[in-house]
GROMACS .gro file of C-alpha atoms in nm:
model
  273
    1UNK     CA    1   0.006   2.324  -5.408
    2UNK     CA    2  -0.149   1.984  -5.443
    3UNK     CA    3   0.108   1.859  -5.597
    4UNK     CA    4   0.367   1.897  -5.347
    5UNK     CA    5   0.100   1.845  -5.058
    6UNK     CA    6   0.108   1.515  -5.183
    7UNK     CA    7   0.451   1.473  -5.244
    8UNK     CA    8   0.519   1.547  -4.883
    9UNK     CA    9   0.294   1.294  -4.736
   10UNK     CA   10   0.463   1.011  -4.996
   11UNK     CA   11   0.806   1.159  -4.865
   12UNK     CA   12   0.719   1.158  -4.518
   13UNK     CA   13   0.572   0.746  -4.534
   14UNK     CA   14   0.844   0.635  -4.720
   15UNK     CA   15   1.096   0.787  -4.467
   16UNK     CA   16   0.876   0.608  -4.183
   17UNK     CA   17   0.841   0.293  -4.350
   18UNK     CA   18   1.213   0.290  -4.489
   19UNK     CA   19   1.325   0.382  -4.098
   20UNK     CA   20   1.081   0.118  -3.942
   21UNK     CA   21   1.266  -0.148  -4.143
   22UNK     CA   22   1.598  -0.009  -4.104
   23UNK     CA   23   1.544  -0.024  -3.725
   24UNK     CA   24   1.390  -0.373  -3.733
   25UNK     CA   25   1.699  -0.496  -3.866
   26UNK     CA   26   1.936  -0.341  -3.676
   27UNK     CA   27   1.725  -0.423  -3.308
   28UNK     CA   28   1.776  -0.774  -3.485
   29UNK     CA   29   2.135  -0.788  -3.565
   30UNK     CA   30   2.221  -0.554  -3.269
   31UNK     CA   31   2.128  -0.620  -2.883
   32UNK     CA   32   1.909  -0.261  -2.798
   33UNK     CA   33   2.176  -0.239  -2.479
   34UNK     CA   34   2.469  -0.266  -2.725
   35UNK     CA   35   2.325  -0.026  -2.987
   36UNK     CA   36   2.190   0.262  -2.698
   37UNK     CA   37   2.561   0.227  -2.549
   38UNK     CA   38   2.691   0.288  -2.850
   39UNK     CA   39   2.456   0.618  -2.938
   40UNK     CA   40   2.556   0.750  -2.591
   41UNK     CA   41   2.946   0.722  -2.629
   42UNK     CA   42   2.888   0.938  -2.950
   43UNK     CA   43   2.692   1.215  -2.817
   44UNK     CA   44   2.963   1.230  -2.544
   45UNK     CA   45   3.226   1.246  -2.778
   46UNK     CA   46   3.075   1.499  -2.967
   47UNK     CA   47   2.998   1.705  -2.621
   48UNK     CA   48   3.381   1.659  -2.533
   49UNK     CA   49   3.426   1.868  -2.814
   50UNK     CA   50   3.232   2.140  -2.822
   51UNK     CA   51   3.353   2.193  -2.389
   52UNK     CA   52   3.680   2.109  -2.503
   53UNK     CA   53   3.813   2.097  -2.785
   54UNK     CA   54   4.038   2.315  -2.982
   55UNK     CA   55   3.880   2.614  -3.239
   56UNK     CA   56   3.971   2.394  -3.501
   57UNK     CA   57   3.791   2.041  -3.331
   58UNK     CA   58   3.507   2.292  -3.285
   59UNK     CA   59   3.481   2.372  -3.577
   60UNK     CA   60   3.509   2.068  -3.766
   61UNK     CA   61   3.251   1.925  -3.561
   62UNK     CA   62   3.027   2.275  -3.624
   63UNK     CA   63   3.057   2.207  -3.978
   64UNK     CA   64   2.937   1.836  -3.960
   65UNK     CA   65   2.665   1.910  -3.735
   66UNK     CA   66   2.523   2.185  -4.005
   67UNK     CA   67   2.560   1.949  -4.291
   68UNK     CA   68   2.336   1.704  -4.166
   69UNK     CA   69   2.104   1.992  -4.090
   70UNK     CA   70   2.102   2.068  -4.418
   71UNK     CA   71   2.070   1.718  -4.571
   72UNK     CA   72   1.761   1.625  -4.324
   73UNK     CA   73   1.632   1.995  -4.446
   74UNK     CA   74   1.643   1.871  -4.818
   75UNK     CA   75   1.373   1.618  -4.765
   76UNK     CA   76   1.104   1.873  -4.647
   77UNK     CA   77   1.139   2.095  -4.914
   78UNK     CA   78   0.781   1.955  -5.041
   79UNK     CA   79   0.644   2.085  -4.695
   80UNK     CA   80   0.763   2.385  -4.724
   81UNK     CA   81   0.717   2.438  -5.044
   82UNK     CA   82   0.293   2.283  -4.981
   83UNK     CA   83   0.288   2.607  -4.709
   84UNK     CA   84   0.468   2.854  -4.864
   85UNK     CA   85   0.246   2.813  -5.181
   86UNK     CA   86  -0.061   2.772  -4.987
   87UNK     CA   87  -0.015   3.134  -4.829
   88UNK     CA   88   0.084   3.295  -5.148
   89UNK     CA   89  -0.233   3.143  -5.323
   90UNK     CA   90  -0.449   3.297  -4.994
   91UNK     CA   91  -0.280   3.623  -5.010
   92UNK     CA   92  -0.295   3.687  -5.414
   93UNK     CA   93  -0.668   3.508  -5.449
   94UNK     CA   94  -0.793   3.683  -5.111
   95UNK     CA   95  -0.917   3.337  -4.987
   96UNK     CA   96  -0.904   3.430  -4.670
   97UNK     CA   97  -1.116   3.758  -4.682
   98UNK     CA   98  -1.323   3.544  -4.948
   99UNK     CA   99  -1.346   3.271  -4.750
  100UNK     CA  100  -1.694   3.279  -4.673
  101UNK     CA  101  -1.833   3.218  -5.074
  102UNK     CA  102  -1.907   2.828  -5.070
  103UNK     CA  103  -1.644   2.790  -5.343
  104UNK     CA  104  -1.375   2.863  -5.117
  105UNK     CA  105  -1.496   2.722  -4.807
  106UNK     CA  106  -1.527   2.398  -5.001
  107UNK     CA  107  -1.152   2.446  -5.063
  108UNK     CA  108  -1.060   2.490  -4.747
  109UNK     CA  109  -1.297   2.247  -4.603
  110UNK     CA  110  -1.121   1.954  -4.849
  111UNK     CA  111  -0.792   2.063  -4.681
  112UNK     CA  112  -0.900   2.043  -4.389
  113UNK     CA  113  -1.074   1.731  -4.361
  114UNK     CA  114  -0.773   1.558  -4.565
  115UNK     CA  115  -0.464   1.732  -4.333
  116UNK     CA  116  -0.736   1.604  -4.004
  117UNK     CA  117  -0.759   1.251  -4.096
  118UNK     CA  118  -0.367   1.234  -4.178
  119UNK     CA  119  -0.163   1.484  -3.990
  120UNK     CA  120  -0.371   1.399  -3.616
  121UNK     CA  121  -0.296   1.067  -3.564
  122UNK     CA  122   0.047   1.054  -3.674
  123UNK     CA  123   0.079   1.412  -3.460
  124UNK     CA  124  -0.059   1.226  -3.172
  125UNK     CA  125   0.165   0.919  -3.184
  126UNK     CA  126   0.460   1.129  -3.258
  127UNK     CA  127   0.365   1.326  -2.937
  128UNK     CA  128   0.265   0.996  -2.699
  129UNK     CA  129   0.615   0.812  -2.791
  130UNK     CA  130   0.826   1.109  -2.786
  131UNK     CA  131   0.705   1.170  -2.448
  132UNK     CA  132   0.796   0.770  -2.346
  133UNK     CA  133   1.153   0.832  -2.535
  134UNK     CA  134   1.267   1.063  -2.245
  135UNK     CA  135   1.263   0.686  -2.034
  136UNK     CA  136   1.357   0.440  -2.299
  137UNK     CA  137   1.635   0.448  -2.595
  138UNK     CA  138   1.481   0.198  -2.763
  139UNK     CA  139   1.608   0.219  -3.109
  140UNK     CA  140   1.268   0.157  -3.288
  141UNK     CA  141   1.128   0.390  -3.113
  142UNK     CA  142   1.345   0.650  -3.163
  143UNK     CA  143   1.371   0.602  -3.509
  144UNK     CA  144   0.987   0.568  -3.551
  145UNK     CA  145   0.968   0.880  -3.367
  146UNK     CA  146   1.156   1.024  -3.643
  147UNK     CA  147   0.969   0.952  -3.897
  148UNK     CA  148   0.606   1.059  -3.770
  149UNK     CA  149   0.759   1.384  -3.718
  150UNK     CA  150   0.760   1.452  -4.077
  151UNK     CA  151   0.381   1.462  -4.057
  152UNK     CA  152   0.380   1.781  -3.824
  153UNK     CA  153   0.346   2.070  -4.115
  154UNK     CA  154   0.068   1.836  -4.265
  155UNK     CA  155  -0.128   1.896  -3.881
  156UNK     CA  156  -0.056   2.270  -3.953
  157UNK     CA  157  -0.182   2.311  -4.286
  158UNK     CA  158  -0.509   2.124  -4.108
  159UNK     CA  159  -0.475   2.458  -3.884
  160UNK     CA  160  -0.475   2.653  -4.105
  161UNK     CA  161  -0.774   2.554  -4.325
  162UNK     CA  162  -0.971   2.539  -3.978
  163UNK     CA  163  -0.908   2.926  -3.959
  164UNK     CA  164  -0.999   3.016  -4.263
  165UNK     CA  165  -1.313   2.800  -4.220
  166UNK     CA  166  -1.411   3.098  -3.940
  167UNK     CA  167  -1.428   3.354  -4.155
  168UNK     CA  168  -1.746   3.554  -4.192
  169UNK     CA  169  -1.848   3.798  -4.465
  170UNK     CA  170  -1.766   4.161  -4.393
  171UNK     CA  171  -2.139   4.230  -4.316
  172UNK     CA  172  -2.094   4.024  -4.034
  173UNK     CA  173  -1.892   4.040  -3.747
  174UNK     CA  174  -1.537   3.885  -3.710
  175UNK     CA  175  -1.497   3.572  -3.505
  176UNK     CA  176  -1.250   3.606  -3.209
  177UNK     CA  177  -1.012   3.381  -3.348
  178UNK     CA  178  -0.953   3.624  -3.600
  179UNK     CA  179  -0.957   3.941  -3.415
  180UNK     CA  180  -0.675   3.725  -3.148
  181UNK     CA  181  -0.433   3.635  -3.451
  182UNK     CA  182  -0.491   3.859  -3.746
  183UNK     CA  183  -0.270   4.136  -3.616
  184UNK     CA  184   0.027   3.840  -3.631
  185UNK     CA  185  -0.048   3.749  -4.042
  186UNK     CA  186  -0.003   4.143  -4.076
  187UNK     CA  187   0.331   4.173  -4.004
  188UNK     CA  188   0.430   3.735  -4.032
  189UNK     CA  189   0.792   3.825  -4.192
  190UNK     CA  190   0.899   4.039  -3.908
  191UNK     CA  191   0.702   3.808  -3.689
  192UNK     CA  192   0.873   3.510  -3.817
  193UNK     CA  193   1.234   3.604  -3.791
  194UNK     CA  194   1.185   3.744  -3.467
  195UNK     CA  195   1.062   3.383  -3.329
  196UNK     CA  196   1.395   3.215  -3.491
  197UNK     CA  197   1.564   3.510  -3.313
  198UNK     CA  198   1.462   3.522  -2.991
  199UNK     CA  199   1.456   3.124  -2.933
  200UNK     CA  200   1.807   3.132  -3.065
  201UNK     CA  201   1.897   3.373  -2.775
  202UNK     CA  202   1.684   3.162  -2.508
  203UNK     CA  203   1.850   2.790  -2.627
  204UNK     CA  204   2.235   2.897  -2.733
  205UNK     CA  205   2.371   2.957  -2.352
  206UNK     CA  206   2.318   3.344  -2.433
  207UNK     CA  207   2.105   3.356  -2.108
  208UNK     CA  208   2.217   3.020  -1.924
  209UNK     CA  209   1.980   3.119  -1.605
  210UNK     CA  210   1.711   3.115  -1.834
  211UNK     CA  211   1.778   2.837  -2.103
  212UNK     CA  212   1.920   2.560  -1.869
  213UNK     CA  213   1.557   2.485  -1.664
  214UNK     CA  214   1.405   2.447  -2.003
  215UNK     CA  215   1.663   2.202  -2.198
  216UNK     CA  216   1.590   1.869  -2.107
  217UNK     CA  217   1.187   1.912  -2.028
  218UNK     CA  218   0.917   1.887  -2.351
  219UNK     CA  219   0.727   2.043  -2.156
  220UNK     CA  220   0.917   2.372  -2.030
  221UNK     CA  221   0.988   2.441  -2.382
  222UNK     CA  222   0.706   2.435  -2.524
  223UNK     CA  223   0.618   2.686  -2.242
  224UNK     CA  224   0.855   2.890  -2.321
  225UNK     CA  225   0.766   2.869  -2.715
  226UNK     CA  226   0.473   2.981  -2.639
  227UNK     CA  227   0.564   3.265  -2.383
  228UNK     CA  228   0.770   3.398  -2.725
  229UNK     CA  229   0.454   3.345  -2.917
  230UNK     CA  230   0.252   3.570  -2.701
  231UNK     CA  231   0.524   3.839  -2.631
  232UNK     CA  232   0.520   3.874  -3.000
  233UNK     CA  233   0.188   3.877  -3.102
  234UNK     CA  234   0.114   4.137  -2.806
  235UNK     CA  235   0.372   4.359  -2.984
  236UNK     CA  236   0.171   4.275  -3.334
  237UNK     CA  237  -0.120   4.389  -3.173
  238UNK     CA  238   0.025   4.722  -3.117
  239UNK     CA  239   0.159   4.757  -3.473
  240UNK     CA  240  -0.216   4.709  -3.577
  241UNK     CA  241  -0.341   4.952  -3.370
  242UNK     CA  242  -0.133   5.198  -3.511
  243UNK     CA  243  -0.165   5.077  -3.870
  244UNK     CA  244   0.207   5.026  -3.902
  245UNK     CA  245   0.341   4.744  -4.119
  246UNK     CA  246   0.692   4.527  -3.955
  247UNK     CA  247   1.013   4.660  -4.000
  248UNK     CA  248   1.085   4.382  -4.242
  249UNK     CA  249   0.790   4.384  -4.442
  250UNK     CA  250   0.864   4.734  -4.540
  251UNK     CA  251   1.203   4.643  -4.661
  252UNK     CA  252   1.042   4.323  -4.851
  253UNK     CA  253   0.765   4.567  -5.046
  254UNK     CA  254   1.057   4.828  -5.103
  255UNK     CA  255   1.312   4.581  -5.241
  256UNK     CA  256   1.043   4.342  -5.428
  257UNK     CA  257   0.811   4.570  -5.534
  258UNK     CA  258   0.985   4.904  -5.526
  259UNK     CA  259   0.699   5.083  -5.297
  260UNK     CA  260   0.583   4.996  -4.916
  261UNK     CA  261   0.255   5.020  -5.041
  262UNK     CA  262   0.059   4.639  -5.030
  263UNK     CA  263  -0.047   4.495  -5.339
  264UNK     CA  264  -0.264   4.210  -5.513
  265UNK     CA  265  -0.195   4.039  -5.825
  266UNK     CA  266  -0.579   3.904  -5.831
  267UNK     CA  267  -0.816   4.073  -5.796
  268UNK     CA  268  -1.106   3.986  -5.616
  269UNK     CA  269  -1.346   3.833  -5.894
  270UNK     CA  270  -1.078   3.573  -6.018
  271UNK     CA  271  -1.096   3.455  -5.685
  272UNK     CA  272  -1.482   3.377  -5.767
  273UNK     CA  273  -1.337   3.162  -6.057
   0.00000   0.00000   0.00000
C-alpha cells in the first residue's frame, strides 16, 4: 500500500511539473489568443461530429475519444491500486472495527496527517482555478489544472483515515458518522456500480430535461452528485435494516468464494500484530 501511495504522489508531481513546463513553452512560442482559438475549433469539430456525422464518423471519433480515456486511465493505476489495497487491508485485518487499539489508530493517524498536508492544498488550488477556468482559457491554467487533479484520491484516502480515526470500541457507543455511512461500506459493490449507473443516465442525454441545467455549472453537478449519493445511501440504509447484503455482493461471495456467507482471512489477533 505504501508503496504505490507513494508512487502516486511521484506520478501525480511529475505530470504537474512536466505539464507546467510544457505549457510555459508553448504560452511562449504560441500567443494564448492563437492557442485558445485553436482548442475551440477542435472541440467544434469534434461536436460537428457526434450531431452530424455519419455512423461511421461517429464512430471513429467514439473510438478516439475512449482511447485517450484509457491512456490518461493508465497513469492512475498507482491510485487506484493505493485505495483498492487500502480497503482490502481494512476489511481482512478488521482495522476499522479495530481501529480504536493505539496500534491502529497510529496507522491511520500517519495516513491521515500525510494525505492532509498533501492532498488539501493541491485539492484546494485545483478547486479555486478550476472555478476561474469557466472565465479564462488560459493555457497554463488549464493545463495546471490538470495536473493538481491527480492529487484528488490522495484528499480521499485523507477521508478515509479521518473515519476510521472515529471509531470507538464496541463497549462504547458508535459515533454518528458511522451510524450515517456504515450502511453504504455494507453493500459498496452494488453501491458503487449503481453511482456509475445512474450518473451515466443523468449526463448521456437519456433524460435531456434533467441533464442539460446541470452540464455547464460545477456547481449543479456536484448537486446533483450528491442528490445520487443520498438517494443511494437512503436505499443502503434500508438494506441494513433488513440485514440484506446488495444484489451484487451476493453474486461476488457466490462466484469468488462459492457461498454468500462473509468471510475474513485474518483473524482478529493478527490484526494486534
Amino acid at each position: 500500500f505504501k508503496f504505490w501511495f507513494w508512487m502516486h504522489i511521484g506520478v501525480s508531481l511529475f505530470f504537474l511539473l512536466l505539464g507546467l513546463l510544457g505549457a510555459l513553452v508553448t504560452t511562449n512560442a504560441i500567443p494564448p489568443e492563437a492557442t485558445s482559438e485553436t482548442t475551440r475549433i477542435a472541440i467544434e469539430a469534434t461536436n460537428a461530429i457526434y450531431k452530424n456525422g455519419s455512423y461511421f464518423a461517429q464512430t471513429g471519433q467514439r473510438i478516439t475519444d475512449y482511447i485517450g480515456v484509457l491512456i490518461s486511465a493508465i497513469f492512475l493505476i498507482p491510485a487506484m491500486l493505493s485505495l483498492f489495497l487500502l480497503g482490502a487491508l481494512t476489511a481482512q485485518c478488521r482495522l476499522l472495527t479495530l481501529a480504536h487499539l493505539p496500534r491502529i489508530q497510529a496507522f491511520w493517524r500517519q495516513i491521515a496527517i500525510t494525505a492532509f498536508a498533501i492532498g488539501a492544498p493541491m485539492s484546494i488550488a485545483y478547486g479555486y482555478l478550476q472555478l476561474q477556468a469557466s472565465h479564462d482559457s488560459e493555457t497554463l491554467r488549464t493545463t495546471v489544472i490538470g495536473g493538481l487533479g491527480e492529487f484528488g484520491p490522495v484528499l480521499a484516502l485523507a477521508y478515509i483515515a479521518f473515519i476510521a480515526l472515529q471509531a470507538r470500541a464496541p463497549t462504547q457507543t458508535t459515533p454518528w458518522l458511522y451510524r450515517i455511512f456504515a450502511p453504504a461500506g455494507k453493500v459498496a459493490l452494488s453501491f458503487y456500480i449503481s453511482q456509475s449507473l445512474l450518473m451515466l443516465i443523468f449526463l448521456n442525454g437519456f433524460f435531456p430535461a434533467v441533464t442539460y441545467p446541470y452540464r455547464n455549472s460545477q456547481f449543479g453537478l456536484l448537486g446533483l452528485s450528491l442528490a445520487c449519493y443520498a438517494l443511494l445511501l437512503g436505499i443502503a440504509h434500508i438494506f441494513a435494516y433488513y440485514k440484506m447484503q446488495g444484489p451484487l455482493e451476493v453474486l461476488w461471495r457466490h462466484y469468488t468464494n462459492g457461498t454468500t456467507e462473509k468471510t475474513l482471512t485474518c483473524l482478529p489477533e493478527d490484526a494486534l500484530k
